[in-house]
């Protein structure tokens, strides 16, 4: 018996070691040696043994990544050594000054050896390994005290719960490492899409998303976010000695910790500057946000000699990337018409590369802005990409000579020639013609977008043609389109016409919140639409609501209430809504009720469902507490297969993942008996 128990213990140990090793290959080295199914088998065997012998479960077992219950708040952890911050160099000269100071203080004639690293734009944390086992993970906090987020850090797959013993040498008895938790850009985008679908506010950037995910009181939420962690700096280390930053990075890599592969030894400051230029250029190709580079004196002995001043080390410096800017010439200033009829001046630019994309236009927002910056046609301007997304004009760098006349807003709509209205004292200008083709085009685009009717295949060119040919004069017309009409259009064959019509058919069923959003009422976006749907329950009550009643709705202030009342006070809008309602089925708003059958289960969708679009299916899964993934792995719980499923179905079968059809899926959602 005792021997049997010994055997179990040995098998558990062996399994843990194997699983840790394959985790490392997969999450740290990105180079797996076994298939997902094989990995899963190891994991299942370990889980089984631990179930049978709970006394053998240890906190560093791979099964314990999401082992802890949600907590009320985080405890405080005092860092053994303060977590310092970095001083910044603003330009190349300041980098050279930093290097000169280092050499002066060290009385060195020759070049200093630096390690240059990418400065990751994430959340600073500290990991503590005692005898190779992860015991504490904490945030930086104020540098002295941080928050204990051990349970959440443990859910990050690239963080080893136990270090790998190196082939030569041993494990430190104490290893503190500092690093950066990041959320890869792609995962960030996916997360935001999910949040928007659930009616939650999206995160502003990957750093906020990483911080929010790490500071979750429920580790299961953190576990659902694919965070990653790169280690970059030592804290207190006992039992093993590293002589330099480079040696440290190589050493911890051998222990199984993830380090950034772009770090590099640089001899002298000119090498560091070349590194900065190289990383500046490639930053947009990285899968994570970086905001600069960090240069560190390589030798720990020299670091110690240099010491620190006012909470920053004298041996390291950050050199941020330049804001992404480019200069170009304004060819023309045109005015575009939005779906509410609002007129926006837009600069047509000589195409220029900015942060990896070609920019050929930039919104100038409104007349006040143009006057303030005195922007005119022919001027050369400085462009910047704010938050690395939308390009905007910072200022004029070279005035055209001779200068064009100051820009004025048109008195008639540039699209339809209709009158333009402008309230004195307000910045906005509007085309008052509700039948303006530009307004119609934008309305259709909005109507068909994912958050509204979600009609796939209604691209910009097609919409323009539908409006131009008079096939769609109001939104309801979309539902009466005929194959004969569509095939007449440019680049529209029989096949694609049928496909589009099928997509439109499918879109007939819509939830109330999406219908409200789709109407394109000024100031009513996804969130407000949802609040209105929840409050009124059906469209009839909403369309008759007084401004007074509208103000009672959660999150709706006087301005929005007035705008909604104004919209429904217009008989043309009421008529258009009547006609639309003839073609569609409105369902009550989808309240996010968790359903036990879907709780924390991961779904992958393949093929076409009859009763709902893919986005709708995803939305329902998320709202019911499930998760959606785009690829099948051993971690997938269900593959929902519609008509014409793709290779995901084959993969599901190969991995032994449960495949369900539409009927069963609807039953799980509670939409079918
Ligand atoms: S070294 C004493 N290296 O930037 C040196 N920091 O104020 C401590 N950061 O919050 C930092 N990437 O978390 C270092 N490769 C890197 C880094 C890095 C990002 C963060 C760090 C700290 C901030 C500097």
XYZ file of C-alpha atoms and ligand atoms in Angstrom:
697
model
C 0.000 0.000 0.000
C 2.728 2.403 1.060
C 4.581 1.546 -2.083
C 1.453 2.152 -4.172
C 1.125 5.577 -2.603
C 4.768 6.166 -3.424
C 4.086 5.202 -7.016
C 1.227 7.668 -7.224
C 3.398 10.395 -5.766
C 6.093 9.625 -8.318
C 3.640 9.610 -11.186
C 2.155 12.911 -10.068
C 5.629 14.402 -9.863
C 6.517 13.108 -13.302
C 3.277 14.428 -14.795
C 3.773 17.856 -13.273
C 7.282 18.059 -14.596
C 6.151 17.016 -18.060
C 3.238 19.436 -18.086
C 5.449 22.276 -16.879
C 7.931 21.501 -19.598
C 5.274 21.457 -22.336
C 3.710 24.629 -20.968
C 7.095 26.248 -21.293
C 7.522 25.024 -24.873
C 4.071 26.298 -25.773
C 3.687 29.574 -23.891
C 7.252 30.780 -23.447
C 9.148 29.411 -26.431
C 6.124 29.313 -28.711
C 7.350 25.989 -30.002
C 5.237 23.058 -28.793
C 6.515 19.495 -29.040
C 3.243 17.660 -28.506
C -0.291 18.085 -29.785
C -3.027 19.745 -27.763
C -4.712 16.378 -27.382
C -1.594 14.792 -25.944
C -1.159 17.707 -23.582
C -4.742 17.364 -22.531
C -4.298 13.716 -21.786
C -1.420 14.473 -19.411
C -3.485 17.132 -17.714
C -6.507 14.868 -17.361
C -4.421 12.089 -15.851
C -2.934 14.517 -13.334
C -6.383 15.857 -12.457
C -7.648 12.337 -11.953
C -4.793 11.395 -9.637
C -5.187 14.595 -7.665
C -8.904 13.951 -7.318
C -8.171 10.520 -5.925
C -5.389 11.838 -3.698
C -6.299 15.384 -2.725
C -3.643 15.276 -0.001
C -1.025 15.366 -2.752
C -2.241 18.627 -4.337
C 0.334 21.405 -4.030
C -0.163 25.092 -4.863
C 2.396 24.883 -7.670
C 0.622 22.019 -9.413
C -0.343 22.954 -12.990
C -3.938 22.133 -12.068
C -3.944 25.022 -9.603
C -3.716 27.916 -12.045
C -7.275 28.893 -11.329
C -7.633 27.365 -7.926
C -8.542 30.231 -5.665
C -11.904 31.718 -4.818
C -12.613 35.385 -5.512
C -11.409 37.680 -2.752
C -12.912 40.793 -1.218
C -9.841 42.912 -1.698
C -6.123 42.548 -2.256
C -3.689 42.265 0.623
C -0.628 44.505 0.672
C 2.822 43.158 -0.097
C 5.955 45.004 0.870
C 8.676 44.714 -1.762
C 11.962 43.553 -0.239
C 13.690 46.133 -2.373
C 11.846 49.196 -3.685
C 10.680 49.026 -7.271
C 12.263 52.067 -8.838
C 11.177 54.026 -11.854
C 13.237 55.280 -14.757
C 14.332 58.731 -15.769
C 13.748 59.676 -19.385
C 15.913 60.982 -22.185
C 13.899 63.212 -24.498
C 16.271 63.139 -27.477
C 19.558 61.729 -28.741
C 21.581 64.480 -27.073
C 20.128 63.616 -23.689
C 21.016 59.974 -24.300
C 24.582 61.010 -25.008
C 24.626 63.134 -21.863
C 23.428 60.148 -19.860
C 26.265 58.056 -21.288
C 28.824 60.809 -20.612
C 27.649 61.019 -16.982
C 27.941 57.259 -16.576
C 31.479 57.273 -17.942
C 32.440 60.274 -15.829
C 31.141 58.694 -12.640
C 32.843 55.404 -13.407
C 35.992 57.180 -14.602
C 35.896 55.157 -17.799
C 37.638 56.214 -20.982
C 36.309 53.508 -23.243
C 32.760 52.578 -24.126
C 30.251 51.330 -21.598
C 28.493 48.064 -22.253
C 24.702 48.461 -22.102
C 21.829 46.056 -22.427
C 19.120 47.650 -24.528
C 15.582 46.408 -24.074
C 12.151 47.201 -25.374
C 10.167 49.313 -22.910
C 6.915 47.438 -22.700
C 3.795 49.473 -22.114
C 2.141 47.234 -19.569
C 1.742 46.813 -15.827
C 4.829 46.458 -13.626
C 4.801 43.446 -11.324
C 7.132 41.448 -9.119
C 7.265 37.676 -8.883
C 8.822 35.898 -5.912
C 10.082 32.326 -6.238
C 11.130 30.540 -3.063
C 13.085 27.367 -3.704
C 11.806 27.432 -7.249
C 8.127 27.766 -6.364
C 6.091 30.876 -7.151
C 4.897 32.188 -3.809
C 3.970 35.821 -4.368
C 3.034 37.989 -7.320
C 2.401 41.658 -6.673
C 1.828 44.936 -8.442
C 4.336 47.764 -8.187
C 1.967 49.940 -6.150
C 3.862 52.955 -4.856
C 7.178 51.163 -5.333
C 7.407 50.192 -1.647
C 4.074 48.428 -1.139
C 2.145 46.672 -3.857
C -1.024 44.621 -4.073
C -0.967 40.873 -3.679
C -2.264 39.571 -7.007
C -0.666 36.120 -6.713
C -3.806 34.212 -7.680
C -4.277 36.317 -10.773
C -0.632 36.127 -11.826
C -0.842 32.372 -11.523
C -3.453 32.322 -14.283
C -0.938 33.747 -16.788
C 0.124 30.747 -18.792
C 3.667 31.922 -19.506
C 4.390 32.318 -15.790
C 5.884 29.089 -14.445
C 4.414 28.068 -11.102
C 7.653 26.212 -10.524
C 11.015 27.044 -12.097
C 12.844 24.595 -14.337
C 16.133 23.411 -12.872
C 18.906 24.394 -15.288
C 21.137 21.685 -16.737
C 24.252 23.234 -15.281
C 23.894 25.046 -12.020
C 21.054 25.203 -9.565
C 17.948 27.087 -8.724
C 18.179 30.146 -6.471
C 16.717 29.750 -2.998
C 15.108 33.156 -3.473
C 14.466 34.782 -6.794
C 12.637 38.062 -7.156
C 12.042 39.185 -10.691
C 10.284 42.250 -11.950
C 8.505 42.305 -15.235
C 5.677 43.673 -17.242
C 2.240 42.151 -17.666
C 0.860 42.890 -21.111
C -2.219 42.041 -23.117
C -1.266 41.330 -26.731
C -2.919 43.723 -29.204
C -4.977 41.063 -30.930
C -6.335 39.798 -27.641
C -7.086 43.394 -26.676
C -9.121 43.929 -29.823
C -11.019 40.709 -29.301
C -11.718 41.566 -25.676
C -13.080 44.968 -26.624
C -15.325 43.471 -29.287
C -16.730 41.120 -26.695
C -17.233 43.948 -24.225
C -19.009 46.073 -26.788
C -21.229 43.125 -27.692
C -22.109 42.784 -24.023
C -22.821 46.485 -23.723
C -19.793 47.051 -21.493
C -17.458 49.984 -22.068
C -14.359 49.052 -24.077
C -10.872 49.554 -22.618
C -9.002 52.586 -23.947
C -5.765 50.718 -24.657
C -4.044 47.393 -23.992
C -2.310 48.723 -20.870
C -5.597 49.657 -19.209
C -7.029 46.320 -20.216
C -4.040 44.490 -18.716
C -4.262 46.518 -15.501
C -8.000 45.929 -15.253
C -7.579 42.220 -15.875
C -4.808 41.848 -13.326
C -6.750 43.666 -10.642
C -9.805 41.450 -10.871
C -10.988 40.123 -7.546
C -12.117 36.937 -9.221
C -9.133 35.048 -10.686
C -11.461 33.313 -13.141
C -11.981 36.611 -14.897
C -8.232 37.155 -15.129
C -7.838 33.620 -16.440
C -10.196 34.404 -19.311
C -7.914 37.212 -20.519
C -4.830 36.005 -22.393
C -2.278 38.049 -20.464
C 1.425 37.567 -20.931
C 4.411 38.508 -18.817
C 7.947 39.462 -19.815
C 10.575 39.559 -17.069
C 13.233 42.255 -17.212
C 14.809 43.205 -13.885
C 16.148 41.402 -10.815
C 15.010 42.055 -7.258
C 16.688 40.239 -4.373
C 18.324 36.968 -5.445
C 19.823 34.397 -3.072
C 21.650 31.163 -3.760
C 22.756 31.961 -7.293
C 24.877 34.835 -8.506
C 24.522 36.779 -11.716
C 27.224 39.252 -12.682
C 25.399 41.257 -15.255
C 21.987 42.103 -16.653
C 22.700 39.970 -19.719
C 23.713 36.982 -17.600
C 20.573 37.493 -15.516
C 18.317 37.520 -18.594
C 19.912 34.345 -19.969
C 19.766 32.686 -16.554
C 16.092 33.345 -15.870
C 15.266 32.242 -19.394
C 16.766 28.886 -18.499
C 14.582 28.791 -15.390
C 11.595 28.936 -17.728
C 10.732 32.622 -17.343
C 9.815 34.596 -20.436
C 12.214 37.336 -21.488
C 11.898 39.619 -24.460
C 13.854 38.224 -27.425
C 14.633 41.711 -28.739
C 17.009 42.612 -25.879
C 20.517 43.203 -27.079
C 24.017 44.003 -25.824
C 25.151 47.415 -27.064
C 28.712 48.656 -26.947
C 28.584 52.376 -26.341
C 25.791 54.886 -26.668
C 25.820 54.990 -30.476
C 24.854 51.317 -30.496
C 22.004 52.121 -28.118
C 20.789 54.880 -30.433
C 20.889 52.494 -33.382
C 18.823 50.033 -31.319
C 16.301 52.790 -30.570
C 15.981 53.570 -34.289
C 15.551 49.910 -35.136
C 12.861 49.293 -32.527
C 11.126 52.609 -33.394
C 10.711 51.346 -36.913
C 9.461 47.904 -36.031
C 7.210 48.860 -33.114
C 4.041 48.549 -35.172
C 4.856 45.028 -36.171
C 5.113 43.911 -32.555
C 2.123 42.120 -31.130
C 2.213 44.294 -27.994
C 2.454 47.978 -27.184
C 5.880 49.410 -26.461
C 6.558 53.051 -25.668
C 10.326 53.243 -25.990
C 13.530 51.461 -25.106
C 15.440 51.070 -21.843
C 19.231 51.121 -21.737
C 20.867 49.530 -18.680
C 24.544 49.402 -17.738
C 25.244 45.700 -18.154
C 27.624 45.003 -15.254
C 25.944 44.688 -11.839
C 29.196 45.821 -10.163
C 29.113 49.033 -12.170
C 25.383 49.443 -11.484
C 26.145 49.331 -7.800
C 28.888 51.923 -8.102
C 26.486 54.249 -9.864
C 23.668 53.827 -7.353
C 20.447 55.733 -7.520
C 19.056 59.204 -7.095
C 15.490 60.208 -6.170
C 13.967 56.795 -6.788
C 15.573 56.277 -10.205
C 18.734 54.310 -10.879
C 21.685 56.219 -12.352
C 22.550 53.110 -14.377
C 19.458 52.988 -16.535
C 17.439 55.338 -18.672
C 14.308 55.191 -20.810
C 14.241 56.705 -24.280
C 10.665 56.962 -25.497
C 9.651 56.647 -29.123
C 8.770 59.823 -30.980
C 5.059 60.492 -31.318
C 4.105 59.182 -34.715
C 4.150 62.275 -36.900
C 4.401 63.048 -40.566
C 4.185 66.136 -42.736
C 2.085 66.411 -45.834
C 0.171 68.867 -47.954
C -3.558 69.516 -47.910
C -4.839 69.146 -51.454
C -8.391 70.171 -50.719
C -10.778 70.628 -47.882
C -14.025 68.803 -48.599
C -17.163 68.433 -46.552
C -18.632 65.027 -45.777
C -22.185 64.352 -44.669
C -22.871 61.954 -41.810
C -25.976 59.889 -41.218
C -27.593 62.507 -39.018
C -26.882 65.077 -41.730
C -23.978 66.631 -39.845
C -21.363 68.260 -42.061
C -17.728 67.570 -41.277
C -14.804 69.253 -42.999
C -12.191 66.729 -44.076
C -8.680 67.425 -45.368
C -7.770 65.484 -48.498
C -4.049 64.933 -48.185
C -1.168 64.027 -50.379
C -0.815 60.398 -49.255
C 1.795 59.940 -46.559
C 3.039 57.017 -44.472
C 2.276 57.350 -40.796
C 2.807 54.604 -38.230
C 2.775 51.893 -40.836
C -0.294 52.979 -42.816
C -0.934 55.330 -45.715
C -2.984 58.341 -44.709
C -4.797 60.283 -47.419
C -7.415 62.160 -45.423
C -7.943 63.494 -41.936
C -11.018 64.926 -40.275
C -10.721 68.606 -39.386
C -13.697 68.196 -37.044
C -15.367 71.601 -37.349
C -15.026 75.174 -38.497
C -13.860 76.471 -35.092
C -10.949 74.044 -35.122
C -9.965 75.075 -38.663
C -10.064 78.746 -37.751
C -8.107 78.228 -34.567
C -5.321 76.470 -36.441
C -5.789 78.630 -39.539
C -5.717 75.617 -41.839
C -6.168 76.331 -45.551
C -5.933 74.410 -48.810
C -2.354 74.053 -50.059
C -0.842 74.328 -46.565
C 1.684 71.802 -45.334
C 0.591 70.331 -42.024
C 1.908 68.123 -39.282
C -0.104 64.953 -38.767
C -0.103 62.817 -35.672
C -1.867 59.599 -34.884
C -3.567 60.059 -31.549
C -3.395 56.888 -29.480
C -1.931 55.426 -32.633
C -5.331 55.217 -34.284
C -7.020 58.256 -35.785
C -4.800 60.715 -37.648
C -5.276 64.366 -36.832
C -3.757 67.657 -37.922
C -1.598 69.156 -35.178
C -0.723 72.447 -36.897
C 0.296 74.143 -40.104
C 4.047 73.878 -40.634
C 4.274 75.734 -43.925
C 1.734 78.165 -45.279
C 0.942 77.923 -48.968
C 1.915 80.948 -51.019
C -0.212 82.520 -52.174
C -2.587 81.357 -49.503
C -6.028 80.136 -50.327
C -8.996 81.952 -48.819
C -9.983 80.898 -45.299
C -12.258 77.879 -45.324
C -15.998 78.496 -44.984
C -18.756 75.970 -44.395
C -21.022 75.581 -47.431
C -24.497 77.148 -47.391
C -25.867 74.168 -49.313
C -25.237 70.475 -48.819
C -22.372 69.338 -51.077
C -24.224 66.077 -51.780
C -27.813 67.085 -52.471
C -27.750 70.867 -52.660
C -30.267 71.018 -49.803
C -30.242 73.791 -47.234
C -27.726 73.737 -44.417
C -28.843 74.684 -40.926
C -26.641 76.121 -38.252
C -27.663 77.283 -34.810
C -25.826 80.438 -33.804
C -23.362 79.679 -31.031
C -23.108 75.966 -31.927
C -20.292 74.375 -33.841
C -22.401 71.893 -35.810
C -23.821 72.385 -39.320
C -26.510 70.107 -40.720
C -28.014 69.205 -44.061
C -31.744 69.379 -43.390
C -32.841 67.113 -46.253
C -33.764 63.738 -44.747
C -33.587 62.216 -48.219
C -30.048 63.427 -48.863
C -28.249 60.497 -50.565
C -25.195 60.937 -48.343
C -27.360 60.679 -45.244
C -29.060 57.650 -46.724
C -25.740 55.960 -47.493
C -24.479 56.533 -43.978
C -27.792 55.443 -42.490
C -27.682 52.170 -44.406
C -24.090 51.544 -43.404
C -24.993 52.121 -39.790
C -28.176 50.063 -40.083
C -26.258 47.096 -41.515
C -23.325 47.311 -39.085
C -22.543 44.583 -36.601
C -24.089 46.352 -33.632
C -27.359 46.923 -35.526
C -28.892 44.558 -38.099
C -25.574 42.893 -38.791
C -26.055 42.357 -42.519
C -22.931 40.844 -43.969
C -21.908 41.811 -47.498
C -23.355 45.336 -47.611
C -20.090 47.083 -48.450
C -19.631 50.812 -49.105
C -19.562 50.527 -52.916
C -22.703 48.452 -52.964
C -24.539 50.830 -50.635
C -23.543 53.772 -52.841
C -24.988 51.993 -55.870
C -28.214 51.046 -54.095
C -28.792 54.676 -53.185
C -27.695 56.090 -56.521
C -29.922 53.749 -58.516
C -32.843 54.588 -56.258
C -33.223 50.971 -55.119
C -33.088 51.989 -51.477
C -34.816 55.265 -50.631
C -35.523 54.337 -47.062
C -34.275 51.593 -44.778
C -37.312 49.354 -45.231
C -36.492 49.105 -48.944
C -33.554 46.880 -48.074
C -35.987 44.101 -47.264
C -37.758 44.294 -50.604
C -34.650 44.044 -52.790
C -34.920 41.494 -55.580
C -32.308 39.312 -57.200
C -33.081 40.838 -60.628
C -32.337 44.302 -59.290
C -29.117 43.282 -57.630
C -27.565 41.454 -60.572
C -27.810 44.673 -62.570
C -25.310 46.306 -60.245
C -21.589 46.473 -60.820
C -19.564 43.550 -59.541
C -22.659 41.638 -58.496
C -23.142 38.118 -59.802
C -26.052 35.778 -59.201
C -24.204 34.024 -56.426
C -23.364 37.108 -54.449
C -26.825 38.564 -54.981
C -28.399 35.426 -53.521
C -25.977 35.409 -50.648
C -26.748 39.023 -49.832
C -30.487 38.409 -49.980
C -30.096 35.447 -47.649
C -28.122 37.617 -45.235
C -30.832 40.263 -45.342
C -33.482 37.632 -44.667
C -31.581 36.388 -41.684
C -31.319 39.898 -40.322
C -35.102 40.287 -40.121
C -35.072 39.030 -36.571
C -33.583 41.669 -34.378
C -33.579 42.544 -30.716
C -35.187 45.768 -29.607
C -31.954 47.421 -28.518
C -30.384 46.816 -31.909
C -33.424 48.145 -33.715
C -33.281 51.345 -31.650
C -29.579 51.719 -32.315
C -30.166 51.078 -36.026
C -32.606 53.985 -36.362
C -29.661 56.356 -36.145
C -31.237 58.817 -33.709
C -28.772 61.570 -32.875
C -26.985 60.926 -29.540
C -28.341 57.371 -29.317
C -25.605 54.765 -29.552
C -25.389 51.182 -28.422
C -25.489 51.889 -24.715
C -28.392 54.340 -24.761
C -30.319 52.060 -27.113
C -29.950 49.273 -24.626
C -31.127 51.406 -21.732
C -34.153 52.492 -23.772
C -34.959 48.908 -24.718
C -34.721 47.751 -21.126
C -36.845 50.629 -19.916
C -39.648 50.575 -22.484
C -39.666 46.887 -23.412
C -41.197 47.455 -26.832
C -40.939 49.916 -29.682
C -44.544 51.108 -29.388
C -44.025 52.474 -25.916
C -40.778 54.142 -26.913
C -42.147 55.846 -30.007
C -44.948 57.408 -27.963
C -42.842 58.413 -24.969
C -42.799 62.048 -23.935
C -39.587 63.930 -23.343
C -40.452 63.864 -19.649
C -40.712 60.066 -19.667
C -37.513 59.728 -21.645
C -35.642 61.659 -18.988
C -36.571 59.023 -16.439
C -34.502 56.427 -18.295
C -31.209 55.472 -16.769
C -28.186 57.365 -18.171
C -30.378 59.623 -20.307
C -30.022 63.337 -19.786
C -32.043 66.251 -21.146
C -30.070 66.547 -24.379
C -30.532 62.911 -25.381
C -34.179 62.917 -24.282
C -34.843 65.971 -26.430
C -33.132 64.401 -29.410
C -35.207 61.201 -29.140
C -38.454 63.109 -28.695
C -37.577 65.263 -31.679
C -36.892 62.202 -33.788
C -40.245 60.612 -33.062
C -42.076 63.924 -33.404
C -41.197 63.897 -37.082
C -44.034 62.173 -39.017
C -41.628 61.031 -41.727
C -39.607 59.101 -39.181
C -42.727 57.501 -37.723
C -43.875 56.432 -41.197
C -40.456 55.026 -42.067
C -40.503 53.056 -38.823
C -43.971 51.665 -39.612
C -42.747 50.441 -42.967
C -39.672 48.923 -41.409
C -41.746 47.090 -38.818
C -43.702 45.398 -41.600
C -40.548 43.532 -42.538
C -38.930 42.644 -39.259
C -39.505 40.610 -36.094
C -38.520 42.475 -32.982
C -37.486 40.410 -30.001
C -37.285 41.663 -26.461
C -33.886 42.861 -25.429
C -31.490 40.256 -24.482
C -30.723 40.540 -20.789
C -27.472 38.935 -19.854
C -28.902 36.030 -17.872
C -26.255 33.473 -17.105
C -27.267 29.954 -17.998
C -25.700 27.101 -16.110
C -25.145 24.980 -19.208
C -22.973 27.651 -20.791
C -21.195 28.932 -17.707
C -17.448 29.243 -18.451
C -17.750 26.883 -21.389
C -15.772 27.735 -24.485
C -17.612 27.623 -27.814
C -16.314 27.667 -31.345
C -18.744 28.403 -34.170
C -18.420 26.957 -37.649
C -20.696 26.990 -40.669
C -23.895 29.008 -41.083
C -26.712 28.900 -38.565
C -30.247 29.211 -39.803
C -31.816 31.117 -36.969
C -29.170 33.705 -36.250
C -26.025 35.323 -37.565
C -22.644 34.475 -36.200
C -22.361 37.724 -34.238
C -25.734 37.119 -32.690
C -24.728 33.616 -31.672
C -21.517 34.961 -30.136
C -23.446 37.618 -28.282
C -25.840 35.081 -26.848
C -23.048 32.797 -25.700
C -21.245 35.649 -23.979
C -24.404 36.955 -22.391
C -25.181 33.514 -21.022
C -21.775 33.325 -19.348
C -19.935 31.297 -21.951
C -16.818 32.142 -23.928
C -16.218 32.241 -27.654
C -13.005 31.316 -29.345
C -12.090 31.466 -32.998
C -10.086 28.266 -33.104
C -10.603 24.757 -31.828
C -8.217 23.452 -29.200
C -8.371 20.874 -26.471
C -9.749 23.658 -24.281
C -12.853 24.033 -26.450
C -15.968 22.618 -24.819
C -18.393 22.764 -27.736
C -18.142 23.262 -31.454
C -21.455 24.518 -32.814
C -21.735 23.324 -36.388
C -24.144 24.990 -38.803
C -24.551 24.341 -42.514
C -21.336 23.942 -44.526
C -18.992 23.719 -41.575
C -15.293 24.333 -42.208
C -12.134 22.610 -41.112
C -12.910 23.476 -37.500
C -15.289 20.543 -37.498
C -12.517 18.157 -38.583
C -10.242 19.540 -35.923
C -12.959 19.150 -33.285
C -13.399 15.511 -34.258
C -9.647 14.902 -34.232
C -9.373 16.375 -30.738
C -12.498 14.659 -29.482
C -14.276 17.958 -28.758
C -18.059 17.733 -28.470
C -19.851 18.885 -31.613
C -23.436 20.125 -31.388
C -25.920 21.178 -34.038
C -28.151 24.230 -34.130
C -31.067 22.490 -32.386
C -29.018 21.500 -29.391
C -27.397 24.903 -29.275
C -30.827 26.561 -29.123
C -31.854 24.188 -26.356
C -28.770 25.122 -24.366
C -29.649 28.774 -24.802
C -33.154 28.027 -23.605
C -34.652 29.132 -26.883
C -36.086 25.752 -27.680
C -37.735 23.011 -25.666
S 13.731 48.488 -15.826
C 15.078 50.325 -12.038
N 13.078 47.442 -18.148
O 8.869 51.016 -17.210
C 14.677 49.860 -13.338
N 11.474 48.719 -16.966
O 9.604 53.617 -14.941
C 13.292 49.458 -13.353
N 9.307 48.877 -18.058
O 7.307 50.700 -14.337
C 12.699 49.266 -14.654
N 9.810 47.674 -19.830
O 7.863 48.385 -15.250
C 12.678 48.183 -17.096
N 12.582 46.447 -20.190
C 12.206 47.183 -19.141
C 10.905 47.727 -19.046
C 10.580 48.498 -17.933
C 8.861 48.363 -19.218
C 8.503 49.693 -17.117
C 8.755 49.346 -15.673
C 8.561 50.641 -14.931
C 8.662 51.691 -15.994
C 9.829 52.586 -15.766
